[in-house]
Coordinates of C-alpha atoms and ligand atoms in Angstrom, one line a residue:
X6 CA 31.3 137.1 59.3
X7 CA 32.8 133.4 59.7
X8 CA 33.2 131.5 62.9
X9 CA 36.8 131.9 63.0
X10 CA 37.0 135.8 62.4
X11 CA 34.5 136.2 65.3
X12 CA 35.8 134.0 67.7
X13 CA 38.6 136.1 69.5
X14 CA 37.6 139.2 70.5
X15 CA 35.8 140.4 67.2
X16 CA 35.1 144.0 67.5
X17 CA 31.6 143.9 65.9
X18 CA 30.8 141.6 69.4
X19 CA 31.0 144.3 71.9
X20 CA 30.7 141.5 74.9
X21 CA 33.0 139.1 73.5
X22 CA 36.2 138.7 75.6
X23 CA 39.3 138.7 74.4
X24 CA 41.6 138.1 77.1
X25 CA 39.8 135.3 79.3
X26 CA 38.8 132.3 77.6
X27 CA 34.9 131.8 76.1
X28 CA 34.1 128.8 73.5
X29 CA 34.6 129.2 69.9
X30 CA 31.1 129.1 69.5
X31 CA 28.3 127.6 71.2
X32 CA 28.2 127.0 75.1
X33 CA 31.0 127.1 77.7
X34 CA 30.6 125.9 81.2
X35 CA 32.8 124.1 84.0
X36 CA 36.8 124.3 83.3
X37 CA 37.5 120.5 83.5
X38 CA 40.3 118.3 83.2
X39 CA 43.2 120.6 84.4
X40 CA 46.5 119.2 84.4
X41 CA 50.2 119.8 83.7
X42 CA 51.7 118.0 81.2
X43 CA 55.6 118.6 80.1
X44 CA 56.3 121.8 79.6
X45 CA 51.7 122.4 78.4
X46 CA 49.5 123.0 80.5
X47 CA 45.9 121.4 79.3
X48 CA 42.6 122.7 79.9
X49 CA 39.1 121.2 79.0
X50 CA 35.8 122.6 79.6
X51 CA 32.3 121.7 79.4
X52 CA 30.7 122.3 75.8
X53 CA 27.8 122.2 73.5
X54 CA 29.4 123.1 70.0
X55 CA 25.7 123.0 68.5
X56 CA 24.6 126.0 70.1
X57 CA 24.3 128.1 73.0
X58 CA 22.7 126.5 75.5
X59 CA 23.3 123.5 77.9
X60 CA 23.5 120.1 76.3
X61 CA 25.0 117.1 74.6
X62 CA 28.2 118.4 76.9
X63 CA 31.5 117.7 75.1
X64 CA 34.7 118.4 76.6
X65 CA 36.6 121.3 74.7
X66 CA 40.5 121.2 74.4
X67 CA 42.8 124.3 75.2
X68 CA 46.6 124.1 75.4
X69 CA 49.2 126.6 76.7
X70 CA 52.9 127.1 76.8
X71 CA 52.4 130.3 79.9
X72 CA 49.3 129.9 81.2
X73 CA 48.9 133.1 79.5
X74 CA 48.0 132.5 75.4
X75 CA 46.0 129.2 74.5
X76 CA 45.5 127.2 71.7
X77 CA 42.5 125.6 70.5
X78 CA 42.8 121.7 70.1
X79 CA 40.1 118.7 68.7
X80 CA 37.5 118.8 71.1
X81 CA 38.6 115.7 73.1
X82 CA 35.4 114.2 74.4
X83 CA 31.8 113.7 73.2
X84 CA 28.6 111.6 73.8
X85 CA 28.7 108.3 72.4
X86 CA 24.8 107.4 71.7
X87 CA 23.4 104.5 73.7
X88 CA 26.4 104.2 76.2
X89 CA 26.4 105.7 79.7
X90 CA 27.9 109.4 78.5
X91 CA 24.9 109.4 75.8
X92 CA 23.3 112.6 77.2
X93 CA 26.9 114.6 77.4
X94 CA 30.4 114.1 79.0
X95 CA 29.9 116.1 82.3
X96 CA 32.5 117.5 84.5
X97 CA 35.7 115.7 85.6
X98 CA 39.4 115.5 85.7
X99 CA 42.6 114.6 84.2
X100 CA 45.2 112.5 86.1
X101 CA 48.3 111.1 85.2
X102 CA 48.2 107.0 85.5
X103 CA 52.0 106.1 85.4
X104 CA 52.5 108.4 81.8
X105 CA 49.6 107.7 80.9
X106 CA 46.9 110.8 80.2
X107 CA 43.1 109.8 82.4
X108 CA 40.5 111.4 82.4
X109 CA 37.3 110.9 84.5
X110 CA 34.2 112.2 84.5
X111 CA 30.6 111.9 84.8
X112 CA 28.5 110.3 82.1
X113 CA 24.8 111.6 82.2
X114 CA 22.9 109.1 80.6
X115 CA 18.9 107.8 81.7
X116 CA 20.4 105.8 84.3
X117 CA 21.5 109.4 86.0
X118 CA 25.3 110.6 86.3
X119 CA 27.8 108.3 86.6
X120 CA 31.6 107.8 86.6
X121 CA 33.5 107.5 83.5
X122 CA 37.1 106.8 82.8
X123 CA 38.9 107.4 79.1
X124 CA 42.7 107.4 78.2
X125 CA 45.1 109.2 75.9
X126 CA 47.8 107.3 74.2
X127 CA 49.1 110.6 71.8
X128 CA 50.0 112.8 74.4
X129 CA 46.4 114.2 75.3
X130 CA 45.2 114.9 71.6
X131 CA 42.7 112.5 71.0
X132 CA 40.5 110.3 73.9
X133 CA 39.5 106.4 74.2
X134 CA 36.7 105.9 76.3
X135 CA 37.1 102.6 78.9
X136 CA 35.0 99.5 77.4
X137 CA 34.0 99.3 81.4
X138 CA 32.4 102.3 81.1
X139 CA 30.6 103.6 84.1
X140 CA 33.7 102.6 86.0
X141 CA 31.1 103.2 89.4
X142 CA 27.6 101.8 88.7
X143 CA 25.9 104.4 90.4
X144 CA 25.7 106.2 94.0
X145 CA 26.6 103.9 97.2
X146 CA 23.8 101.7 98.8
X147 CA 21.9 103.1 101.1
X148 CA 22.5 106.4 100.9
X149 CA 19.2 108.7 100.0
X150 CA 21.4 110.8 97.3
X151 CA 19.8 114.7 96.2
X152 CA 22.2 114.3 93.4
X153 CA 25.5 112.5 92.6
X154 CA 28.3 113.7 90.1
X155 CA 31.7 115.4 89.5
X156 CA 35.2 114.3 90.8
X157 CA 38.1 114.7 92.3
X158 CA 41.2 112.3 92.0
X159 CA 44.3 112.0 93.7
X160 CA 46.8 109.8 94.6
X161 CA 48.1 108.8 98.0
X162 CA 50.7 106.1 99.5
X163 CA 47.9 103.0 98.8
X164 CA 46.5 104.0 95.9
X165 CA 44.3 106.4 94.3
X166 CA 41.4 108.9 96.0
X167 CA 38.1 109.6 94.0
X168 CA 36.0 112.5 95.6
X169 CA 32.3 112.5 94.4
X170 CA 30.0 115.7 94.7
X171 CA 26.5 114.9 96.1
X172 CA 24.0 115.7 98.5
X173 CA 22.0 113.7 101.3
X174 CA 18.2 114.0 101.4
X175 CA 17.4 115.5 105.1
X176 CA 20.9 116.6 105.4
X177 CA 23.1 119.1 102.7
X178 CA 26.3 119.2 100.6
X179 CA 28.5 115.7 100.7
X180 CA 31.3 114.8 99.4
X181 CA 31.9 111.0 98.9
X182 CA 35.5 109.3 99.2
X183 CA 36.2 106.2 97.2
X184 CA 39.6 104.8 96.6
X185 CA 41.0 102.2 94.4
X186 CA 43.9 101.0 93.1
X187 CA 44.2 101.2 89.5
X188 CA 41.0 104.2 88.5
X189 CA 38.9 101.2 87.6
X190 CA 37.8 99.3 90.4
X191 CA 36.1 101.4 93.3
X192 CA 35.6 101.5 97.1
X193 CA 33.0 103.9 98.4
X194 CA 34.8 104.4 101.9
X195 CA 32.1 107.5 103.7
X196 CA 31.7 111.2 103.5
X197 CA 35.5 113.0 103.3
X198 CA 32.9 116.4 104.9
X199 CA 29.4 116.8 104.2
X200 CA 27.2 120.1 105.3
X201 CA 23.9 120.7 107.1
X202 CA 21.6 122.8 104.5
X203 CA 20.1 124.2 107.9
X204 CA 23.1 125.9 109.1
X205 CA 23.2 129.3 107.8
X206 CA 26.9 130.5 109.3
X207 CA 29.3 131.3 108.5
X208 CA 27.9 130.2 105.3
X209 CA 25.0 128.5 104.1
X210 CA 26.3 125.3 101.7
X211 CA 22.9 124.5 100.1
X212 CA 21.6 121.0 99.8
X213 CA 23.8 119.7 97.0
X214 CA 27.7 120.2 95.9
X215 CA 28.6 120.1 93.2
X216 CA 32.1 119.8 91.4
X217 CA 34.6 119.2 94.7
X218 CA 38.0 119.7 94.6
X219 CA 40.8 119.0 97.8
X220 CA 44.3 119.6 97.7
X221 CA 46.8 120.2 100.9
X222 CA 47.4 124.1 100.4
X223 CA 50.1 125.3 103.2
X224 CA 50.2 123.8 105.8
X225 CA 45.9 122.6 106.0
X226 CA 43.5 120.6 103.5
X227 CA 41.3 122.7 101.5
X228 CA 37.8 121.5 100.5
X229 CA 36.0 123.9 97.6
X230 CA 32.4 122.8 96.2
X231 CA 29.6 124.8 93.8
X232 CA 26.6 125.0 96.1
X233 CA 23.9 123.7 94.3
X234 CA 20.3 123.8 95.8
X235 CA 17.3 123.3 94.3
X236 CA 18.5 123.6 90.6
X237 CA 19.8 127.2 91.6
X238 CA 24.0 127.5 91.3
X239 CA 25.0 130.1 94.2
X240 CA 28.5 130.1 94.4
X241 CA 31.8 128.3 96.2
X242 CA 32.5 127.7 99.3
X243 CA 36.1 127.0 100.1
X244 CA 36.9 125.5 103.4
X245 CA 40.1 124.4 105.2
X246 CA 41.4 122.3 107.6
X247 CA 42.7 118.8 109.0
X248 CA 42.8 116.0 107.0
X249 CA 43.2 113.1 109.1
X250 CA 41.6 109.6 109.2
X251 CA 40.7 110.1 105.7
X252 CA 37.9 112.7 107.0
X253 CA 38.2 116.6 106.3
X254 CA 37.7 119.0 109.9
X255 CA 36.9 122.1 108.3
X256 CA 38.3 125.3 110.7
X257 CA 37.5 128.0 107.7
X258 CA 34.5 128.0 105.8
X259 CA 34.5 131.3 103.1
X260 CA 33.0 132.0 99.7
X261 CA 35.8 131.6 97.4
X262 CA 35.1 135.0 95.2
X263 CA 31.6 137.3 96.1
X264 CA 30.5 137.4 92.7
X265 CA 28.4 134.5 93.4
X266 CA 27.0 132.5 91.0
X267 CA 29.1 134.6 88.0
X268 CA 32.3 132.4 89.7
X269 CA 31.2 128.8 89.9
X270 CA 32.4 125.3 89.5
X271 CA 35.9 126.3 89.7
X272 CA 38.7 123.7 89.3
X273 CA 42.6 123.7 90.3
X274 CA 45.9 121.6 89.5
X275 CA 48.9 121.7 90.4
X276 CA 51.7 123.8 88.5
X277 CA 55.1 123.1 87.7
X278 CA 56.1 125.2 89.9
X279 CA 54.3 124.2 92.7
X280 CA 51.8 126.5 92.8
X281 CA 47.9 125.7 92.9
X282 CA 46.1 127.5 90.1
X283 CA 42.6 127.5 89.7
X284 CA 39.8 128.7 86.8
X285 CA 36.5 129.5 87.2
X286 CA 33.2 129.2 85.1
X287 CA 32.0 133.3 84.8
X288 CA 28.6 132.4 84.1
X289 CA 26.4 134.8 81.6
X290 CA 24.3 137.4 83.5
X291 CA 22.3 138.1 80.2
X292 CA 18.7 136.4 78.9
X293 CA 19.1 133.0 77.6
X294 CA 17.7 134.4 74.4
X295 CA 20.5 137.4 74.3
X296 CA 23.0 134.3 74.5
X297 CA 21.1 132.0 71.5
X298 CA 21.5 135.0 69.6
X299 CA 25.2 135.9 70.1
X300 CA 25.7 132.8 69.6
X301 CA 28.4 131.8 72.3
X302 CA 27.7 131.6 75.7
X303 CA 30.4 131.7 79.1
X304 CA 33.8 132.3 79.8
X305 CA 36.3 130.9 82.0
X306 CA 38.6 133.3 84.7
X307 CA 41.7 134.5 84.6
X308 CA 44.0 131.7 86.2
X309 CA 44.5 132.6 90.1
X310 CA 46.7 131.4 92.5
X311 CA 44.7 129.4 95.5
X312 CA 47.0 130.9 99.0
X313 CA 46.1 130.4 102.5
X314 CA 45.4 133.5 104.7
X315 CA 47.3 133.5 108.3
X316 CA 43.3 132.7 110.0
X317 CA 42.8 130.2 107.3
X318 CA 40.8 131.8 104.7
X319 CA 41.2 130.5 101.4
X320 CA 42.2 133.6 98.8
X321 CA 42.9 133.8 94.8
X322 CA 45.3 136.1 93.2
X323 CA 45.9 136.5 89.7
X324 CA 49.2 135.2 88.3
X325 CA 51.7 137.9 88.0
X326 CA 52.5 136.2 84.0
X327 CA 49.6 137.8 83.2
X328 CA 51.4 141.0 83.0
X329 CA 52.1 139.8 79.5
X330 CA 48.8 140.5 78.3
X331 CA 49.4 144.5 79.1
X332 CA 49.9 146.8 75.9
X333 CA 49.7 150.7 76.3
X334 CA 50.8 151.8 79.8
X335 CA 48.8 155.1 81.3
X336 CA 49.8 156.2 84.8
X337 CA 47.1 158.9 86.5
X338 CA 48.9 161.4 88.5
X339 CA 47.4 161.5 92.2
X340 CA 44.8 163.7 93.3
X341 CA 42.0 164.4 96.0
X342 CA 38.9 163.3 95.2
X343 CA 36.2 166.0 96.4
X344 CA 32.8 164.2 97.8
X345 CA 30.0 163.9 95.8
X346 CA 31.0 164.2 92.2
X347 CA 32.9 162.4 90.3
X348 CA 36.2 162.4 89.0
X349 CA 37.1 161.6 85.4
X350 CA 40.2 159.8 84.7
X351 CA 40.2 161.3 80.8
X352 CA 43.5 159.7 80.2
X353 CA 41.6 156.3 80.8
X354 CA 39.0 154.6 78.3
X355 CA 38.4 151.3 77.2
X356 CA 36.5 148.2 77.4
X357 CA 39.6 145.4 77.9
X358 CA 41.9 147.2 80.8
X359 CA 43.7 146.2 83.8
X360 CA 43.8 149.1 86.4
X361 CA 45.4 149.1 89.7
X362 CA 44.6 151.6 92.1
X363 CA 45.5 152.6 95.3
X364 CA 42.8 154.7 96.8
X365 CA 42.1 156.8 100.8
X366 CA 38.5 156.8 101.8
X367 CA 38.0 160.4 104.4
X368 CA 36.9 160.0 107.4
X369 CA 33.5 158.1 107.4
X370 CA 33.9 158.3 103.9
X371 CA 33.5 156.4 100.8
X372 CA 35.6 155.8 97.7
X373 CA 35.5 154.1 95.0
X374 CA 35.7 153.7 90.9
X375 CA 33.1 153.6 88.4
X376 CA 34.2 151.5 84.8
X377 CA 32.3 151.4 81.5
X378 CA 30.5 154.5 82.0
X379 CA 28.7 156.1 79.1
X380 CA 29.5 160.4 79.1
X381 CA 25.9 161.1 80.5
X382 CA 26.4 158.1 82.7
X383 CA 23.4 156.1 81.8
X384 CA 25.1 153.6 82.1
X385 CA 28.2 152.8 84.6
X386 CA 30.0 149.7 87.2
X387 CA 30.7 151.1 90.6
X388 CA 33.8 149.4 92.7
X389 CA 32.6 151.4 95.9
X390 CA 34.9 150.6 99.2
X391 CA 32.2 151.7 102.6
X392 CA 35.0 151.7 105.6
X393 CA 31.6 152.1 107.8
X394 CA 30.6 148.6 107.0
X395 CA 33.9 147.2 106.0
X396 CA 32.5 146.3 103.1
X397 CA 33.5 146.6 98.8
X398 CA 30.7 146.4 96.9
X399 CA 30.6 146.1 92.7
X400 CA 27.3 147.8 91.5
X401 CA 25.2 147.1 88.6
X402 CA 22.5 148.6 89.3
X403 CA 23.0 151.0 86.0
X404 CA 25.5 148.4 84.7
X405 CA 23.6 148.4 81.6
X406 CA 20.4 149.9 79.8
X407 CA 18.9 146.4 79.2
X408 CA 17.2 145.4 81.5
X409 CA 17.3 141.9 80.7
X410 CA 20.5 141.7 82.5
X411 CA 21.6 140.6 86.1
X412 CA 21.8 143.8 87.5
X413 CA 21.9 142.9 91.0
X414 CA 25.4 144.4 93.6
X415 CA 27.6 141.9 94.8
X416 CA 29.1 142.6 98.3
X417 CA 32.5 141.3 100.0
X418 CA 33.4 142.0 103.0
X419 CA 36.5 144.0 103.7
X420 CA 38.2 145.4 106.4
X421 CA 41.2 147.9 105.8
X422 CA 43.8 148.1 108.9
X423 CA 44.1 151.8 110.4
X424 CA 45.9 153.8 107.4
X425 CA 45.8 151.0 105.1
X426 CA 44.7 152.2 101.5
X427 CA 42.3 150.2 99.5
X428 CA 44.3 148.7 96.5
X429 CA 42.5 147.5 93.6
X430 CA 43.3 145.0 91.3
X431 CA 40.8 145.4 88.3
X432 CA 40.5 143.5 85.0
X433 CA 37.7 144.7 82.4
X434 CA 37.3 142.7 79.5
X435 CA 34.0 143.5 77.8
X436 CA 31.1 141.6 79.4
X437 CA 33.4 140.1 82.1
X438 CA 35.1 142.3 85.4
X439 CA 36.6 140.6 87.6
X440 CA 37.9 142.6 90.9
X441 CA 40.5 141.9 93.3
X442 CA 41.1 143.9 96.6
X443 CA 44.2 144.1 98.5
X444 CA 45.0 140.4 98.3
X445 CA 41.6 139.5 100.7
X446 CA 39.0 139.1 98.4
X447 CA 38.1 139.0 95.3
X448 CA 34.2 139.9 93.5
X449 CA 33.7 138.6 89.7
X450 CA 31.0 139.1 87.7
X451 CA 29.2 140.2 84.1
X452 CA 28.6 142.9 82.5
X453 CA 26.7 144.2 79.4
X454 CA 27.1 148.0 78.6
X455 CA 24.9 148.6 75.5
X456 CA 26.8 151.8 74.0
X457 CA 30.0 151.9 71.9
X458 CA 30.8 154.5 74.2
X459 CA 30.4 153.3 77.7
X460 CA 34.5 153.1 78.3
X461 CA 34.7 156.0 80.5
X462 CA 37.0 155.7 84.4
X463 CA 36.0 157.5 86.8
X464 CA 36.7 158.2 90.5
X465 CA 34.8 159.0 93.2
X466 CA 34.3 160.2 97.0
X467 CA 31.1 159.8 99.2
X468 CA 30.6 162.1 102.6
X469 CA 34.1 163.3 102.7
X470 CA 37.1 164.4 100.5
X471 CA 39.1 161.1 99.5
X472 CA 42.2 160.7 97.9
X473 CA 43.5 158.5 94.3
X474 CA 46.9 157.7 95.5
X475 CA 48.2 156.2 92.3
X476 CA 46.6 154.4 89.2
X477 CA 48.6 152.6 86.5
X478 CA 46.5 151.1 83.7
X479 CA 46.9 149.2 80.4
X480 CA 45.1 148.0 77.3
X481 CA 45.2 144.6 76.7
X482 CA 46.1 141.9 73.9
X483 CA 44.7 138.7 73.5
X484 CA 45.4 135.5 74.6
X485 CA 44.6 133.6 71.2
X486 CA 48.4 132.4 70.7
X487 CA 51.5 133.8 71.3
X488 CA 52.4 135.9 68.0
X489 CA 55.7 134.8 68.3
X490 CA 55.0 131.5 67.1
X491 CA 54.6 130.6 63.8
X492 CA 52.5 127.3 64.5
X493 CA 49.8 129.5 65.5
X494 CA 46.9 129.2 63.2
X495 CA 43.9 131.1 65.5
X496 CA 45.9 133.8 66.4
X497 CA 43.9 136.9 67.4
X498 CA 46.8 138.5 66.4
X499 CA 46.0 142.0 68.0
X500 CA 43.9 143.3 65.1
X501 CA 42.5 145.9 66.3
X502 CA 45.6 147.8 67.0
Ligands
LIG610 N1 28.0 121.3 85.4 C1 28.3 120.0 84.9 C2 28.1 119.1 86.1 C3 28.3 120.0 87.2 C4 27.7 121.3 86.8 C5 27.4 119.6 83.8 C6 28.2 122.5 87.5 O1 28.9 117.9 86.0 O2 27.7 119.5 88.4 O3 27.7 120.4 82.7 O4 28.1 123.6 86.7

């Protein structure tokens, strides 16, 4: 089978997606480089085209019209040998310097990670890197750095912001503020936040932070950073607050999505229409060797919206143009859900659906749906809601029968209002879920169901009778192009219809 046939959602790779974005071959890590441009949106993200496994980090190139379908372009960045990106192009962003396309991002070289500027002069297509090059010699004087990388630029009413992610030896999680006025020339300035690796609540931000990203949301600042500690990715951290005197007051501190580490290094822009939309980096829950093998490794999230919750909380929502993806429509009629069995949904089956539910737990009850489930139900992902401890767990315990997988539950908390039903938002594509739960929180993970036939829905009641209010489901296309244009050369093209 050729590289292009088994890119897009090639039905002889049972775990390849075909509706969220995953590398044409090869590895796929941070989304990087986000940006609005005209009418396109551009996306880049971290890439090894030699194979799948981390290193000599290109930047990949993805275009879309919607947000929705994507097109593959040149990959846009790679190492150049003996220069400070020699050891791969890591994470960064794109800006837009007076119509004219920037990127910045870290070179990883001997001499460590440092930052990089390049620039576009055909609209974005193909890259010149700065002769300057590393536009920041390395991490401020002085400071006893854990690690130092990954940026975030903006521009205010003096000139241009550059947040660094790092970490302070003794302390935790910083991020550094620079400014300049023209991307080349930089002033370190002090911390914008940093974290204490000590402090365990509301949540513990590990000792290093990686890939920061700030951005006024509503009527706060918002702070999000990839806790990094000891070489170990746990998850993100989103916080919000007052920006003032160039220094961030967090009042919020939250993960950003409760699949941990399967949601990590996310990065947002700005839409046209205002709106800040953010990707994530689902990061494989299978053995390294499982991924070598396959042959591709990662995929990114479905875009979200970023929105501010009334106590501050930062949450994500997918875009409602993602209703474009849905095919066949299936509605399940309502029905009570007796406790201790399950329910089977037999209209329902497949392993690339979007399902929303609306669901009553009983009194003291629990409820809940489990996806991907094989007919003797070896294998099977619970979404179980406990009102008891206010808490919506995904289970993956008997996620899959290979036991080199992550198998471990993810928990969120949740707490449902008096009378409030629990309304899932659920989105199965293959190997990836990702779960969203009346607009609070959202849990995102992988999954690696060995049997053709592990496509079963069911529902489910613990302790007392429950009740499936309503469940509308569809199949799903794929995003590779939008049929309708005859440009399209990688077009999944809905094959398997
Ligand atoms: N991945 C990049 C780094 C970043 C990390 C390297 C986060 O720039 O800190 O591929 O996943």
């Amino acid at each position: 089978m050729s590289g292009e046939t088994h890119q897009h959602g090639d039905p002889g790779d049972p775990q390849r997606p075909i509706y969220h974005i995953t590398p044409r071959s090869g590895w796929l890590n941070d989304p990087n480089g986000l940006i609005q441009w005209g009418e396109q949106v551009h996306l880049f993200y971290q890439h090894n085209p030699h194979g799948a496994f981390h290193a000599s980090i290109h930047w990949d190139h993805l275009v879309s019209d919607d947000l929705v379908h994507w097109r593959r372009l040149p990959i846009a960045l790679a190492p150049t040998p003996d220069s400070p990106d020699a050891d791969g192009c890591w994470s960064g962003v794109a800006v837009d310097d007076g119509g004219v396309p920037t990127i910045i991002y870290s070179g990883a070289s001997a001499a460590g990670q440092r930052a990089c500027l390049a620039t576009s002069a055909d609209g974005l297509l193909s890259w010149t890197k700065f002769a300057g090059n590393p536009v920041i010699p390395g991490p401020p004087p002085g400071l006893d750095l854990v690690a130092y990388r990954d940026h975030c630029v903006w521009r205010e009413a003096d000139g241009w912001r550059m947040l660094m992610g790092a970490g302070l030896h003794g302390g935790g999680g910083a991020a550094l503020l620079y400014r300049s006025p023209d991307l080349r020339r930089w002033e370190y300035l002090h911390p914008l936040y940093s974290g204490d690796r000590h402090q365990t609540t509301p949540v513990w931000t590990g000792s290093m932070w990686e890939c920061p990203d700030f951005f006024p949301l509503g009527d706060r600042h918002v702070l999000i950073v990839s806790v990094w500690d000891h070489h170990m990715l746990h998850y993100t951290v989103a916080m919000s607050g007052r920006y003032a005197g160039q220094r961030l007051t967090p009042q919020r501190l939250a993960k950003l999505d409760y699949g941990d580490r399967h949601f990590y290094a996310p990065q947002s822009f700005r839409d046209r229409q205002g709106r800040r939309i953010v990707f994530g980096w689902l990061q494989e829950g299978c053995s390294g060797a499982a991924q070598l093998t396959r042959g591709w490794s990662g995929a990114l999230s479905l875009p979200r919206e970023l929105r501010l919750h009334a106590d501050g909380t930062v949450l994500t929502a997918p875009l409602p143009e993602l209703a474009a993806l849905r095919r066949e429509h299936r509605r399940v009629a309502a029905r009570t859900l007796p406790p201790g069995r399950l329910t089977p949904l037999d209209e329902l089956r497949g392993d690339a659906l979007e399902i929303i539910a609306e669901l009553r737990p009983g009194p003291q009850g629990v409820v809940g749906l489990a996806v991907r489930r094989a007919p003797d139900g070896s294998e099977e992902t619970r979404i179980r809601y406990d009102p008891r401890q206010q808490q919506l767990s995904l289970d993956r315990t008997h996620s899959s029968l290979d036991h080199e997988t992550d198998r471990t539950t993810h928990v969120a908390p949740l707490t449902l209002r008096d009378g409030e039903p629990l309304r899932l938002h659920l989105f199965l594509d293959r190997s990836v879920i990702e779960v969203f739960a009346n607009e609070q929180v959202a849990i995102t993970s992988r999954i690696y169901p060995s049997r053709a036939d592990s496509t079963a829905v069911t529902a489910f009641a613990e302790h007392a009778p429950a009740a499936l209010l309503a469940l509308d489901a569809w199949t799903m296309r794929s995003i590779w192009g939008d049929p309708r244009d005859p440009h399209v050369t990688n077009q999944e093209s809905d094959r398997e219809e």
